CSV table of C-alpha atoms in Angstrom, one decimal:
chain,number,residue,atom,x,y,z
I,1,LYS,CA,124.5,86.5,104.9
I,2,ALA,CA,124.9,88.6,101.8
I,3,GLY,CA,121.6,89.6,100.0
I,4,VAL,CA,120.7,89.4,96.4
I,5,THR,CA,123.0,91.4,94.2
I,6,GLN,CA,122.3,92.7,90.8
I,7,THR,CA,124.7,94.2,88.3
I,8,PRO,CA,124.8,96.7,86.8
I,9,ARG,CA,122.6,99.0,88.8
I,10,TYR,CA,122.0,101.4,86.0
I,11,LEU,CA,122.2,100.9,82.2
I,12,ILE,CA,121.6,103.1,79.2
I,13,LYS,CA,121.2,101.6,75.8
I,14,THR,CA,119.8,102.6,72.4
I,15,ARG,CA,117.0,100.9,70.4
I,16,GLY,CA,118.1,97.8,68.6
I,17,GLN,CA,120.9,96.9,71.0
I,18,GLN,CA,120.9,94.0,73.3
I,19,VAL,CA,121.6,93.9,77.0
I,20,THR,CA,122.6,91.2,79.7
I,21,LEU,CA,121.7,91.7,83.3
I,22,SER,CA,123.2,89.6,86.1
I,23,CYS,CA,121.8,88.4,89.4
I,24,SER,CA,123.6,86.6,92.3
I,25,PRO,CA,121.1,85.0,94.7
I,26,ILE,CA,121.5,84.5,98.4
I,27,SER,CA,123.9,81.6,99.1
I,28,GLY,CA,122.0,78.4,99.2
I,29,HIS,CA,119.0,79.7,97.3
I,30,ARG,CA,118.3,77.6,94.1
I,31,SER,CA,115.3,79.5,92.7
I,32,VAL,CA,115.8,82.8,90.9
I,33,SER,CA,112.9,84.8,89.4
I,34,TRP,CA,113.0,87.9,87.2
I,35,TYR,CA,110.5,90.7,87.1
I,36,GLN,CA,110.0,93.8,85.1
I,37,GLN,CA,108.6,96.8,87.0
I,38,THR,CA,107.2,99.9,85.2
I,39,PRO,CA,105.0,102.7,86.6
I,40,GLY,CA,102.1,101.7,84.3
I,41,GLN,CA,102.1,97.9,84.6
I,42,GLY,CA,103.6,97.3,88.0
I,43,LEU,CA,105.6,94.2,88.6
I,44,GLN,CA,105.4,91.7,85.8
I,45,PHE,CA,106.8,88.2,86.1
I,46,LEU,CA,109.3,87.3,83.4
I,47,PHE,CA,110.6,83.8,84.3
I,48,GLU,CA,111.8,81.6,87.1
I,49,TYR,CA,114.8,79.3,87.1
I,50,PHE,CA,115.4,76.4,89.5
I,51,SER,CA,118.5,74.2,89.4
I,52,GLU,CA,119.4,75.6,85.9
I,53,THR,CA,116.0,74.8,84.5
I,54,GLN,CA,113.3,77.3,83.5
I,55,ARG,CA,110.4,76.4,85.6
I,56,ASN,CA,107.9,79.1,84.8
I,57,LYS,CA,107.6,81.8,82.2
I,58,GLY,CA,105.5,84.9,82.0
I,59,ASN,CA,103.9,86.5,79.0
I,60,PHE,CA,106.8,88.3,77.4
I,61,PRO,CA,108.1,88.1,73.9
I,62,GLY,CA,111.0,85.8,72.9
I,63,ARG,CA,113.4,88.8,73.0
I,64,PHE,CA,113.5,88.2,76.7
I,65,SER,CA,115.5,85.2,77.7
I,66,GLY,CA,117.5,84.0,80.7
I,67,ARG,CA,119.6,81.2,82.1
I,68,GLN,CA,120.9,80.0,85.3
I,69,PHE,CA,124.4,78.6,86.1
I,70,SER,CA,125.4,75.7,88.3
I,71,ASN,CA,126.2,78.1,91.1
I,72,SER,CA,122.6,79.5,90.9
I,73,ARG,CA,123.7,82.8,89.5
I,74,SER,CA,121.4,84.0,86.7
I,75,GLU,CA,121.5,86.2,83.7
I,76,MET,CA,118.7,87.7,81.7
I,77,ASN,CA,119.1,88.9,78.1
I,78,VAL,CA,117.0,91.3,76.1
I,79,SER,CA,117.7,91.5,72.4
I,80,THR,CA,116.7,94.2,69.9
I,81,LEU,CA,115.8,96.6,72.6
I,82,GLU,CA,112.6,98.8,72.3
I,83,LEU,CA,111.8,102.0,74.0
I,84,GLY,CA,109.1,100.2,76.0
I,85,ASP,CA,111.7,97.9,77.6
I,86,SER,CA,112.8,100.8,79.8
I,87,ALA,CA,112.1,99.6,83.3
I,88,LEU,CA,113.5,98.4,86.6
I,89,TYR,CA,114.4,94.8,86.3
I,90,LEU,CA,114.2,92.9,89.6
I,91,CYS,CA,115.7,89.6,90.5
I,92,ALA,CA,114.4,87.6,93.5
I,93,SER,CA,115.8,84.4,95.0
I,94,SER,CA,114.3,81.8,97.3
I,95,LEU,CA,115.2,78.4,98.7
I,96,SER,CA,112.8,76.5,96.6
I,97,VAL,CA,109.9,77.0,94.3
I,98,VAL,CA,107.1,74.7,95.4
I,99,GLY,CA,103.9,76.5,96.4
I,100,TYR,CA,105.6,79.9,96.6
I,101,THR,CA,105.3,79.9,100.4
I,102,ASP,CA,109.0,80.4,100.6
I,103,THR,CA,110.1,84.0,101.1
I,104,GLN,CA,111.4,85.7,98.0
I,105,TYR,CA,114.3,88.1,98.6
I,106,PHE,CA,114.6,90.8,96.0
I,107,GLY,CA,117.7,92.5,94.8
I,108,PRO,CA,117.9,96.3,94.4
I,109,GLY,CA,117.2,96.0,90.6
I,110,THR,CA,118.8,97.2,87.4
I,111,ARG,CA,117.4,100.4,86.0
I,112,LEU,CA,117.5,100.1,82.2
I,113,THR,CA,116.9,103.1,80.0
I,114,VAL,CA,116.4,102.6,76.3
I,115,LEU,CA,116.9,105.8,74.2
V,1,THR,CA,93.9,94.4,83.3
V,2,GLN,CA,95.7,93.4,86.5
V,3,LEU,CA,94.9,90.1,88.0
V,4,LEU,CA,95.3,91.8,91.4
V,5,GLU,CA,93.7,95.2,91.8
V,6,GLN,CA,95.1,97.4,94.5
V,7,SER,CA,93.4,100.5,95.9
V,8,PRO,CA,93.9,103.3,96.3
V,9,GLN,CA,96.7,103.8,93.9
V,10,PHE,CA,98.0,106.8,95.8
V,11,LEU,CA,97.4,107.8,99.5
V,12,SER,CA,98.8,110.8,101.3
V,13,ILE,CA,98.1,111.2,105.0
V,14,GLN,CA,99.4,112.9,108.1
V,15,GLU,CA,101.4,111.2,110.7
V,16,GLY,CA,99.2,109.6,113.3
V,17,GLU,CA,96.3,108.8,111.0
V,18,ASN,CA,95.0,105.3,110.3
V,19,LEU,CA,94.7,103.8,106.8
V,20,THR,CA,93.6,100.7,105.0
V,21,VAL,CA,94.7,99.6,101.6
V,22,TYR,CA,93.1,96.8,99.6
V,23,CYS,CA,94.1,94.0,97.2
V,24,ASN,CA,91.2,92.4,95.3
V,25,SER,CA,90.9,89.7,92.7
V,26,SER,CA,88.3,87.4,91.1
V,27,SER,CA,90.8,84.6,91.4
V,28,VAL,CA,91.5,82.3,94.3
V,29,PHE,CA,95.1,82.2,95.6
V,30,SER,CA,96.9,79.6,97.7
V,31,SER,CA,98.7,82.3,99.5
V,32,LEU,CA,99.0,86.1,99.4
V,33,GLN,CA,102.0,88.2,100.3
V,34,TRP,CA,102.4,91.9,101.1
V,35,TYR,CA,105.7,93.7,100.3
V,36,ARG,CA,106.9,97.2,100.9
V,37,GLN,CA,109.3,98.9,98.4
V,38,GLU,CA,111.3,102.0,99.0
V,39,PRO,CA,112.9,104.1,96.2
V,40,GLY,CA,116.0,102.5,94.8
V,41,GLU,CA,115.4,99.2,96.5
V,42,GLY,CA,113.7,95.9,95.7
V,43,PRO,CA,110.4,94.9,97.5
V,44,VAL,CA,110.8,93.5,101.0
V,45,LEU,CA,108.4,90.9,102.3
V,46,LEU,CA,106.2,92.0,105.2
V,47,VAL,CA,103.9,89.0,105.6
V,48,THR,CA,102.5,85.8,104.0
V,49,VAL,CA,98.9,84.8,104.6
V,50,VAL,CA,97.7,81.3,103.7
V,51,THR,CA,94.4,80.5,105.3
V,52,GLY,CA,91.1,82.1,104.4
V,53,GLY,CA,90.1,84.6,107.1
V,54,GLU,CA,93.6,84.7,108.5
V,55,VAL,CA,94.7,87.8,110.4
V,56,LYS,CA,98.3,88.6,111.0
V,57,LYS,CA,99.7,91.5,113.0
V,58,LEU,CA,103.1,93.1,112.6
V,59,LYS,CA,103.5,95.9,115.2
V,60,ARG,CA,101.1,98.6,113.8
V,61,LEU,CA,100.3,96.7,110.6
V,62,THR,CA,97.3,94.3,110.4
V,63,PHE,CA,96.9,92.0,107.4
V,64,GLN,CA,93.8,90.1,106.6
V,65,PHE,CA,93.2,87.4,104.0
V,66,GLY,CA,89.6,87.2,102.8
V,67,ASP,CA,87.5,84.1,103.6
V,68,ALA,CA,87.4,83.1,100.0
V,69,ARG,CA,91.1,83.7,99.5
V,70,LYS,CA,90.5,86.2,96.7
V,71,ASP,CA,91.3,89.5,98.5
V,72,SER,CA,93.3,91.0,101.3
V,73,SER,CA,93.6,94.2,103.3
V,74,LEU,CA,96.4,96.0,105.1
V,75,HIS,CA,95.6,98.3,107.9
V,76,ILE,CA,98.2,100.6,109.4
V,77,THR,CA,97.5,102.2,112.8
V,78,ALA,CA,99.0,105.6,113.7
V,79,ALA,CA,101.0,105.9,110.5
V,80,GLN,CA,104.6,107.2,110.7
V,81,PRO,CA,106.8,108.8,108.1
V,82,GLY,CA,108.8,105.6,108.0
V,83,ASP,CA,105.8,103.8,106.7
V,84,THR,CA,106.2,105.8,103.4
V,85,GLY,CA,106.7,103.5,100.4
V,86,LEU,CA,105.0,101.4,97.7
V,87,TYR,CA,102.9,98.6,99.2
V,88,LEU,CA,102.6,95.6,96.9
V,89,CYS,CA,100.4,92.5,97.2
V,90,ALA,CA,101.3,89.3,95.4
V,91,GLY,CA,99.1,86.2,95.0
V,92,ALA,CA,100.4,82.7,94.4
V,93,ARG,CA,98.6,80.0,92.5
V,94,ASN,CA,99.7,77.0,90.5
V,95,ASN,CA,103.4,77.8,91.2
V,96,ASP,CA,102.8,81.2,89.7
V,97,MET,CA,103.0,84.5,91.5
V,98,ARG,CA,101.3,87.7,90.3
V,99,PHE,CA,101.8,91.2,91.7
V,100,GLY,CA,99.4,94.1,92.0
V,101,ALA,CA,100.4,97.5,90.7
V,102,GLY,CA,100.8,98.8,94.3
V,103,THR,CA,99.6,101.6,96.6
V,104,ARG,CA,102.0,104.4,97.0
V,105,LEU,CA,101.7,105.7,100.5
V,106,THR,CA,103.1,109.0,101.7
V,107,VAL,CA,103.0,109.8,105.4
V,108,LYS,CA,103.7,113.5,106.1
V,109,PRO,CA,105.2,114.5,109.5
């Protein structure tokens, strides 16, 4: 079974631009979560989608948004990029969302650098 | 301030040594997970603990969930260079999952 895939793997943008990252979950998984990982803050939860609906949202500004398609693939968008948005963005998929006892499988991440 | 505090932040040891890393919080979690992350990859789940006081073993790794379900520890016996990586704990509560900042372990041959 193929794992979680994320595209692109690396991205360089300049301040003020916007960016869209893509995540394809494991086949059959309906929950997709997004995380931002930085050396200073660690892994920070962005949001989670389940069956095309946002189920949970972390404490990030509205510049960060996402969506999920009917095939469970998900995208996240960051508008008006800031230097502090430079990070590794990780996507994780799981079968369901209830109770978080299901295993989350992470993709390799997209490394975003904002200049 | 992190909801989950992991200590130490960095740990560098020789092959064959034992070590323990900690994950502490003032909050109660319904479950707690440990992940290992290697450079260029996403975190990989090692274990999930659910019951207070629970102990799980995975080869040379021993995981313990605190009685009050607020903290956890990971003990590695006879560490090997392949154990090198970032160890993350993550606590689940109210359909929310929060990660600690991690312990970066280096095992030197």
